[in-house]
Tab-separated table of C-alpha atoms in Angstrom:
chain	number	residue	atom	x	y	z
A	1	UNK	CA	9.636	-24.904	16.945
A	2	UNK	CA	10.315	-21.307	16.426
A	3	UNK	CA	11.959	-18.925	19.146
A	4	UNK	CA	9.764	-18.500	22.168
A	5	UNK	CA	7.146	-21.258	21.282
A	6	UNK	CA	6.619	-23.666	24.091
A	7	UNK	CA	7.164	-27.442	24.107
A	8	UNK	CA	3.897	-29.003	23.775
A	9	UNK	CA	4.445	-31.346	26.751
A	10	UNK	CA	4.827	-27.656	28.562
A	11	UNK	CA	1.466	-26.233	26.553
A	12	UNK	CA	-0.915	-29.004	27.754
A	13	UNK	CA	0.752	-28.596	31.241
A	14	UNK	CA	0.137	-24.810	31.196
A	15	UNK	CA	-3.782	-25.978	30.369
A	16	UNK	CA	-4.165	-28.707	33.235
A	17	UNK	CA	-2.642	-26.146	35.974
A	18	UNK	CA	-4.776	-23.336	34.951
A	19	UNK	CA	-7.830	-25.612	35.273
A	20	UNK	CA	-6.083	-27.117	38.495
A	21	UNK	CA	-5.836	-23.194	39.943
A	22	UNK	CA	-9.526	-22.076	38.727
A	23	UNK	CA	-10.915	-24.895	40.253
A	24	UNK	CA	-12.123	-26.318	37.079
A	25	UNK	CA	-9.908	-29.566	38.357
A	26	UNK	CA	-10.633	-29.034	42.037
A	27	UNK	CA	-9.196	-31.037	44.841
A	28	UNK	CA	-9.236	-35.272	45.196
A	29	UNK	CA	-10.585	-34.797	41.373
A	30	UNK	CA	-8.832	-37.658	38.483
A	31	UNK	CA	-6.705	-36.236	36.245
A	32	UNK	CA	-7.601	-36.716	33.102
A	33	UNK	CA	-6.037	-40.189	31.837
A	34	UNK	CA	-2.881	-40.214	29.258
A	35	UNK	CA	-5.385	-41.546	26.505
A	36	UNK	CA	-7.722	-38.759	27.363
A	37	UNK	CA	-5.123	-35.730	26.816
A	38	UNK	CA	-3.881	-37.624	24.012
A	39	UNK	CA	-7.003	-37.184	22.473
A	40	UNK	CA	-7.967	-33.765	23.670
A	41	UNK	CA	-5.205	-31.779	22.898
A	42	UNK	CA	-4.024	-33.804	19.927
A	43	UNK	CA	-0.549	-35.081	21.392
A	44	UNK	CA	1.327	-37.983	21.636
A	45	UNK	CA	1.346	-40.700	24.543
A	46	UNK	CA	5.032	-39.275	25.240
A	47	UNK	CA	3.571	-35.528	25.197
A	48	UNK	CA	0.884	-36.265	27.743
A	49	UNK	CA	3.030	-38.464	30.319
A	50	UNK	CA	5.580	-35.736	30.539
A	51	UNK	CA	2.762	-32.989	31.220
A	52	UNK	CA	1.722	-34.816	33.801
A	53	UNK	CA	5.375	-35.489	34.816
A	54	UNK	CA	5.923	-31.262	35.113
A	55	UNK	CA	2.453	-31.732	37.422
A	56	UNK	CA	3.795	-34.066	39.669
A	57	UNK	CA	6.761	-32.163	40.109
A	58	UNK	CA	5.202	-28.959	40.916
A	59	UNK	CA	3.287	-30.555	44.009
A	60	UNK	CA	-0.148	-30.213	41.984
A	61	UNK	CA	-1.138	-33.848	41.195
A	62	UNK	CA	-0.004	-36.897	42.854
A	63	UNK	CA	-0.399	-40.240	42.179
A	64	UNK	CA	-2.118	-43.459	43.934
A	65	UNK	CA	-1.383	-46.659	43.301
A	66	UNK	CA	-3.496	-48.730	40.681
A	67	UNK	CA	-6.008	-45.927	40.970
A	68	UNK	CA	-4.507	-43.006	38.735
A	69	UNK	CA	-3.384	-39.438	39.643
A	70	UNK	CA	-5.493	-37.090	41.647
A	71	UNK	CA	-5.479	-33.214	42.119
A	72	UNK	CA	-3.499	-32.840	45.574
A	73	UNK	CA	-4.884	-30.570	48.138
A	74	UNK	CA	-3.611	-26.563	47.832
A	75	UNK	CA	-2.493	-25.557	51.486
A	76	UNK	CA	-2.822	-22.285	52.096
A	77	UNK	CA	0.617	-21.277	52.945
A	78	UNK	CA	1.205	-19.446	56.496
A	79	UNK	CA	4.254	-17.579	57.510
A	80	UNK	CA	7.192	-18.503	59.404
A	81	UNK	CA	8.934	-15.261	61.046
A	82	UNK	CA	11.864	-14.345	60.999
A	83	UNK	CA	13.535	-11.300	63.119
A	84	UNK	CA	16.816	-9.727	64.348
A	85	UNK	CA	17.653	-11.118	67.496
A	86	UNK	CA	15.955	-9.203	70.684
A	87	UNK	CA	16.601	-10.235	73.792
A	88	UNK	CA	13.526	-11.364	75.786
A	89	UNK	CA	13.762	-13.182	78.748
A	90	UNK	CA	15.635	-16.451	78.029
A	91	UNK	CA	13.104	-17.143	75.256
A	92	UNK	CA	14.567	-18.631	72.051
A	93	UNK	CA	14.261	-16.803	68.560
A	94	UNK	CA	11.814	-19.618	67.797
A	95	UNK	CA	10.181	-19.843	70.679
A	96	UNK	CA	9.726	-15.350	70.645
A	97	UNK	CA	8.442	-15.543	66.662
A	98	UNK	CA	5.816	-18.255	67.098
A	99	UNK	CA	4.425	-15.667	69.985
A	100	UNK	CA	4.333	-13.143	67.963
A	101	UNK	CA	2.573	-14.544	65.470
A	102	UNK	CA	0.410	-16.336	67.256
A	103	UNK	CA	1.320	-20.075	66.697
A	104	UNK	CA	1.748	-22.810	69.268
A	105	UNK	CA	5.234	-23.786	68.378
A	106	UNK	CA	7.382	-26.916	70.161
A	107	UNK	CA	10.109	-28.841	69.291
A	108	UNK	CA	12.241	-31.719	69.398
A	109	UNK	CA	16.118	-32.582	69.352
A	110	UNK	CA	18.794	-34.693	69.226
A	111	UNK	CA	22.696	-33.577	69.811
A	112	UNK	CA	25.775	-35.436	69.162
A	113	UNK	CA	29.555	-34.861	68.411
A	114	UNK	CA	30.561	-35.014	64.428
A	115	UNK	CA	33.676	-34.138	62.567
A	116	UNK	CA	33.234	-31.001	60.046
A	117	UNK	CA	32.831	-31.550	56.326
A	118	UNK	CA	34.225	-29.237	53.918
A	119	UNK	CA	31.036	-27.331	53.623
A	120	UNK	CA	30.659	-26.945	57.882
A	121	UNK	CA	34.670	-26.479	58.158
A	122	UNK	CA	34.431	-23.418	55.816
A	123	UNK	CA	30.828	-22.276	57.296
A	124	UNK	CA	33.221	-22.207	61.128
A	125	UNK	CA	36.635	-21.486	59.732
A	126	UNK	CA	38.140	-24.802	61.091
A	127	UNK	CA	39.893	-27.612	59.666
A	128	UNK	CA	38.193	-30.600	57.869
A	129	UNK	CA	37.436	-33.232	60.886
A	130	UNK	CA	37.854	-30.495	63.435
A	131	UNK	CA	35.302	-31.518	66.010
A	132	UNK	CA	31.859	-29.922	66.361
A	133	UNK	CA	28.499	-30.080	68.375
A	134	UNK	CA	26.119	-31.385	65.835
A	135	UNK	CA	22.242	-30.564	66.838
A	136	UNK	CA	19.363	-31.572	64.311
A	137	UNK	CA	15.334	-30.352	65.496
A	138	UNK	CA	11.957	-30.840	64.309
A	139	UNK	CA	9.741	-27.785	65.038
A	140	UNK	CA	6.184	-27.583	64.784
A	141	UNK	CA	3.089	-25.783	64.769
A	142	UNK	CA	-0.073	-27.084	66.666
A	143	UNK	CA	1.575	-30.629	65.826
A	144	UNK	CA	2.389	-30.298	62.584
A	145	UNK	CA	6.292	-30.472	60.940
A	146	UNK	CA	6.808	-27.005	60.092
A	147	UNK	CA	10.703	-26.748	60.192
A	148	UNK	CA	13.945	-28.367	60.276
A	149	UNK	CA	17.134	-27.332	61.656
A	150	UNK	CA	20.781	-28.465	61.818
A	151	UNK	CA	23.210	-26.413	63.796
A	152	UNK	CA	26.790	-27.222	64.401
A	153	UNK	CA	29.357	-25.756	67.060
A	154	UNK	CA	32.603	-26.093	67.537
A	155	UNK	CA	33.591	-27.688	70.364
A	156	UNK	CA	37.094	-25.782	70.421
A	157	UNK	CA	34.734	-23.124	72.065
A	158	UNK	CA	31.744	-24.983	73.798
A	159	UNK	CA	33.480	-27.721	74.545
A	160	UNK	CA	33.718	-28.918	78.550
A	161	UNK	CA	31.617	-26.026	79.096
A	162	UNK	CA	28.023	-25.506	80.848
A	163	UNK	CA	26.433	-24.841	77.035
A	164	UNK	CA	28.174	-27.772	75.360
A	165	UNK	CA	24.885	-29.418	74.762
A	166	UNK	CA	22.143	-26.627	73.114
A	167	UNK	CA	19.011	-28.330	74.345
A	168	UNK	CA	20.743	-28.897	77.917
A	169	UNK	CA	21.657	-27.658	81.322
A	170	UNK	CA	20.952	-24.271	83.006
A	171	UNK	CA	20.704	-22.171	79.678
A	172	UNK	CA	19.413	-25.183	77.162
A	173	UNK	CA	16.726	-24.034	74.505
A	174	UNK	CA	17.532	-19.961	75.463
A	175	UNK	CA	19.435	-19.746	72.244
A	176	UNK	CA	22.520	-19.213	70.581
A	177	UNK	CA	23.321	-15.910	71.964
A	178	UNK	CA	22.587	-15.885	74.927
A	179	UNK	CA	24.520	-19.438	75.459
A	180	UNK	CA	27.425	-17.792	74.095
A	181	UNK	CA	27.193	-14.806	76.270
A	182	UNK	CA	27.194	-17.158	79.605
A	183	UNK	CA	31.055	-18.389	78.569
A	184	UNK	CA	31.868	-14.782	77.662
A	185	UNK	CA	31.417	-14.896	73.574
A	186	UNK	CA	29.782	-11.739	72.776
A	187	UNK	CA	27.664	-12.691	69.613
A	188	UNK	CA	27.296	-9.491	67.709
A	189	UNK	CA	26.590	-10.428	64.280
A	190	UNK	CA	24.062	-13.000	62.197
A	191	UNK	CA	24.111	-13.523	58.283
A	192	UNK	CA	21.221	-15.267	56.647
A	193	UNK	CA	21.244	-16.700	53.134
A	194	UNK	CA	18.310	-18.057	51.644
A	195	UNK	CA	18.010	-20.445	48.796
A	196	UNK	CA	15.613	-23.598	47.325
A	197	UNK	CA	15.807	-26.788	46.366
A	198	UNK	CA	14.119	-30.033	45.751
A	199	UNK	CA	13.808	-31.727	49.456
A	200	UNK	CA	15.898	-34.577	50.147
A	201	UNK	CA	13.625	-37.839	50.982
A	202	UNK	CA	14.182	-38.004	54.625
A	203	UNK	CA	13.511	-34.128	54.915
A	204	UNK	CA	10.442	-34.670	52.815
A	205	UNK	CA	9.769	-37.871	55.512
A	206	UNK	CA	9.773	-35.625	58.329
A	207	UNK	CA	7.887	-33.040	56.477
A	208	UNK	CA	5.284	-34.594	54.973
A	209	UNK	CA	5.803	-33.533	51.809
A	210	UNK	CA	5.875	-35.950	48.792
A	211	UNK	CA	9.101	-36.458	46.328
A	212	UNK	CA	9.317	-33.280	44.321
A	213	UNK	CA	8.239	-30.833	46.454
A	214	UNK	CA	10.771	-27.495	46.843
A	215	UNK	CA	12.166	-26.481	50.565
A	216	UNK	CA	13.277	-22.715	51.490
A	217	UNK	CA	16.899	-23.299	52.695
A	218	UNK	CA	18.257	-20.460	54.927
A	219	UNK	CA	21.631	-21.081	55.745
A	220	UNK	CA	22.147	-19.414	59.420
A	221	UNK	CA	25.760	-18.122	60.769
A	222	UNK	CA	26.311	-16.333	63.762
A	223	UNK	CA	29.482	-14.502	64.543
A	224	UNK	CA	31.749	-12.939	67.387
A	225	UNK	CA	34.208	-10.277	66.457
A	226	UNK	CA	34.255	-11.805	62.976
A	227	UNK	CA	34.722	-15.195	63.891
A	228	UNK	CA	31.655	-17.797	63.031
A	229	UNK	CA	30.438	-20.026	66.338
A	230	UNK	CA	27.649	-21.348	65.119
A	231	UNK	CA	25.642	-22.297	61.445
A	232	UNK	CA	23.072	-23.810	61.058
A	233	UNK	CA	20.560	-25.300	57.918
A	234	UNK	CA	17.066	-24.575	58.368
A	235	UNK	CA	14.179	-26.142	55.765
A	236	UNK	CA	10.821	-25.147	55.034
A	237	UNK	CA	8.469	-26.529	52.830
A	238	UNK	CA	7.921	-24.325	50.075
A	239	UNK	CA	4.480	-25.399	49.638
A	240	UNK	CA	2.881	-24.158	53.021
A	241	UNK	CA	5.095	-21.817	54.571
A	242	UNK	CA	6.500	-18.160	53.083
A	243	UNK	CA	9.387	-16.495	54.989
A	244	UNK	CA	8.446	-13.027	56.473
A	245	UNK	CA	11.760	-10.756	57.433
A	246	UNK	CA	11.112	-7.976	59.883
A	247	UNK	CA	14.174	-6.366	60.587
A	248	UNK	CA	14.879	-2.704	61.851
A	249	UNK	CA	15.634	0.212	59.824
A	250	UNK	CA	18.813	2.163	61.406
């Protein structure tokens, strides 16, 4: 193979995705069968399973059970906002973006107390095992998974106070600022980093995406007078959603 040449299993992939993106292959369509690219592009059984391998991975094919492997249905992807923090009326960040944009958003949660991990101890500047508030959600859109989110606290600051529990009491769902303002922690800082990966299997379960797929990853820490009281992982599925920043210009 000389420098730059592709790996045929690569070539014949390249082929079957641009027919899969013309339309040529259009959704719920068969893929055509190992024997048949064999034949067609003159490549070996080996050559043809692993371009149809690099299809499966890239979300564009799937495959049913004793029936073959199909062209999977192309979402068009919508946007999930993201803004600096305004305040607005006890409304959550999540809860003021979906208005914005127009989308009927909801969600659901579950809180409980957890030790920090290495990764969450470093995220909060505590000690491995220190104790935190562990919250994971499920947001939607007009039903659908659109989101996850796993935010952790730590309780050396929440703790035996009204905003222990996120989700709960008199400021529960108004958001992580203006929680923290109600026990006198003056939030004045947020960093965002954003990254992707393959989806774990339960993330992919809740997601309704299928192994393979890619997730945005923003990891989410808020801070008061330099000191972190609150991160949080939040997952999108590649596939459907794209991240849209709109932040001021000072």
């Amino acid at each position: 193979m000389t420098f730059g040449e592709q790996p045929a299993y690569l070539r014949v992939a390249d082929d079957l995705r641009k027919q899969i993106v013309s339309g040529t292959l259009p959704p719920h369509t068969r893929l055509p069968s190992q024997a048949r690219i064999r034949e067609e592009y003159g490549v070996s059984d080996t050559v043809a399973l692993e371009a149809r391998k690099v299809l499966m991975a890239e979300g564009l094919v799937e495959g049913r059970s004793g029936s073959g492997t199909y062209v999977r249905e192309r979402p068009v992807p919508r946007r999930v906002s993201r803004a600096a923090y305004r305040h607005r009326g006890g409304l959550s960040p999540f809860r003021q973006e979906q208005a914005e944009s127009g989308a009927r958003g909801t969600w659901e949660s579950r809180s409980e107390q957890a030790l920090a991990d290495g990764d969450i101890a470093r995220r909060l500047s505590l000690e491995i095992g220190d104790r935190v508030m562990r919250t994971s959600y499920v947001f939607r859109d007009a039903g659908e998974a659109m989101m996850l989110s796993t935010s952790y606290e730590p309780l050396a600051i929440t703790g035996r106070t009204p905003v222990m529990l996120p989700e709960e009491g008199p400021l529960g769902g108004c958001g992580v600022v203006e929680r923290m303002a109600a026990i006198d922690v003056v939030v004045d800082n947020v960093a965002e980093e954003v990254g992707a990966r393959p989806g774990l299997a339960e993330e992919l379960h809740l997601l309704g995406g299928v192994p393979g797929h890619v997730v945005v990853v923003i990891e989410r820490t808020y801070f008061a007078s330099g000191r972190p009281v609150e991160t949080a992982d939040v997952v999108i599925p590649a596939d459907r959603y794209r991240v849209a920043y709109h932040l001021p210009v000072k």
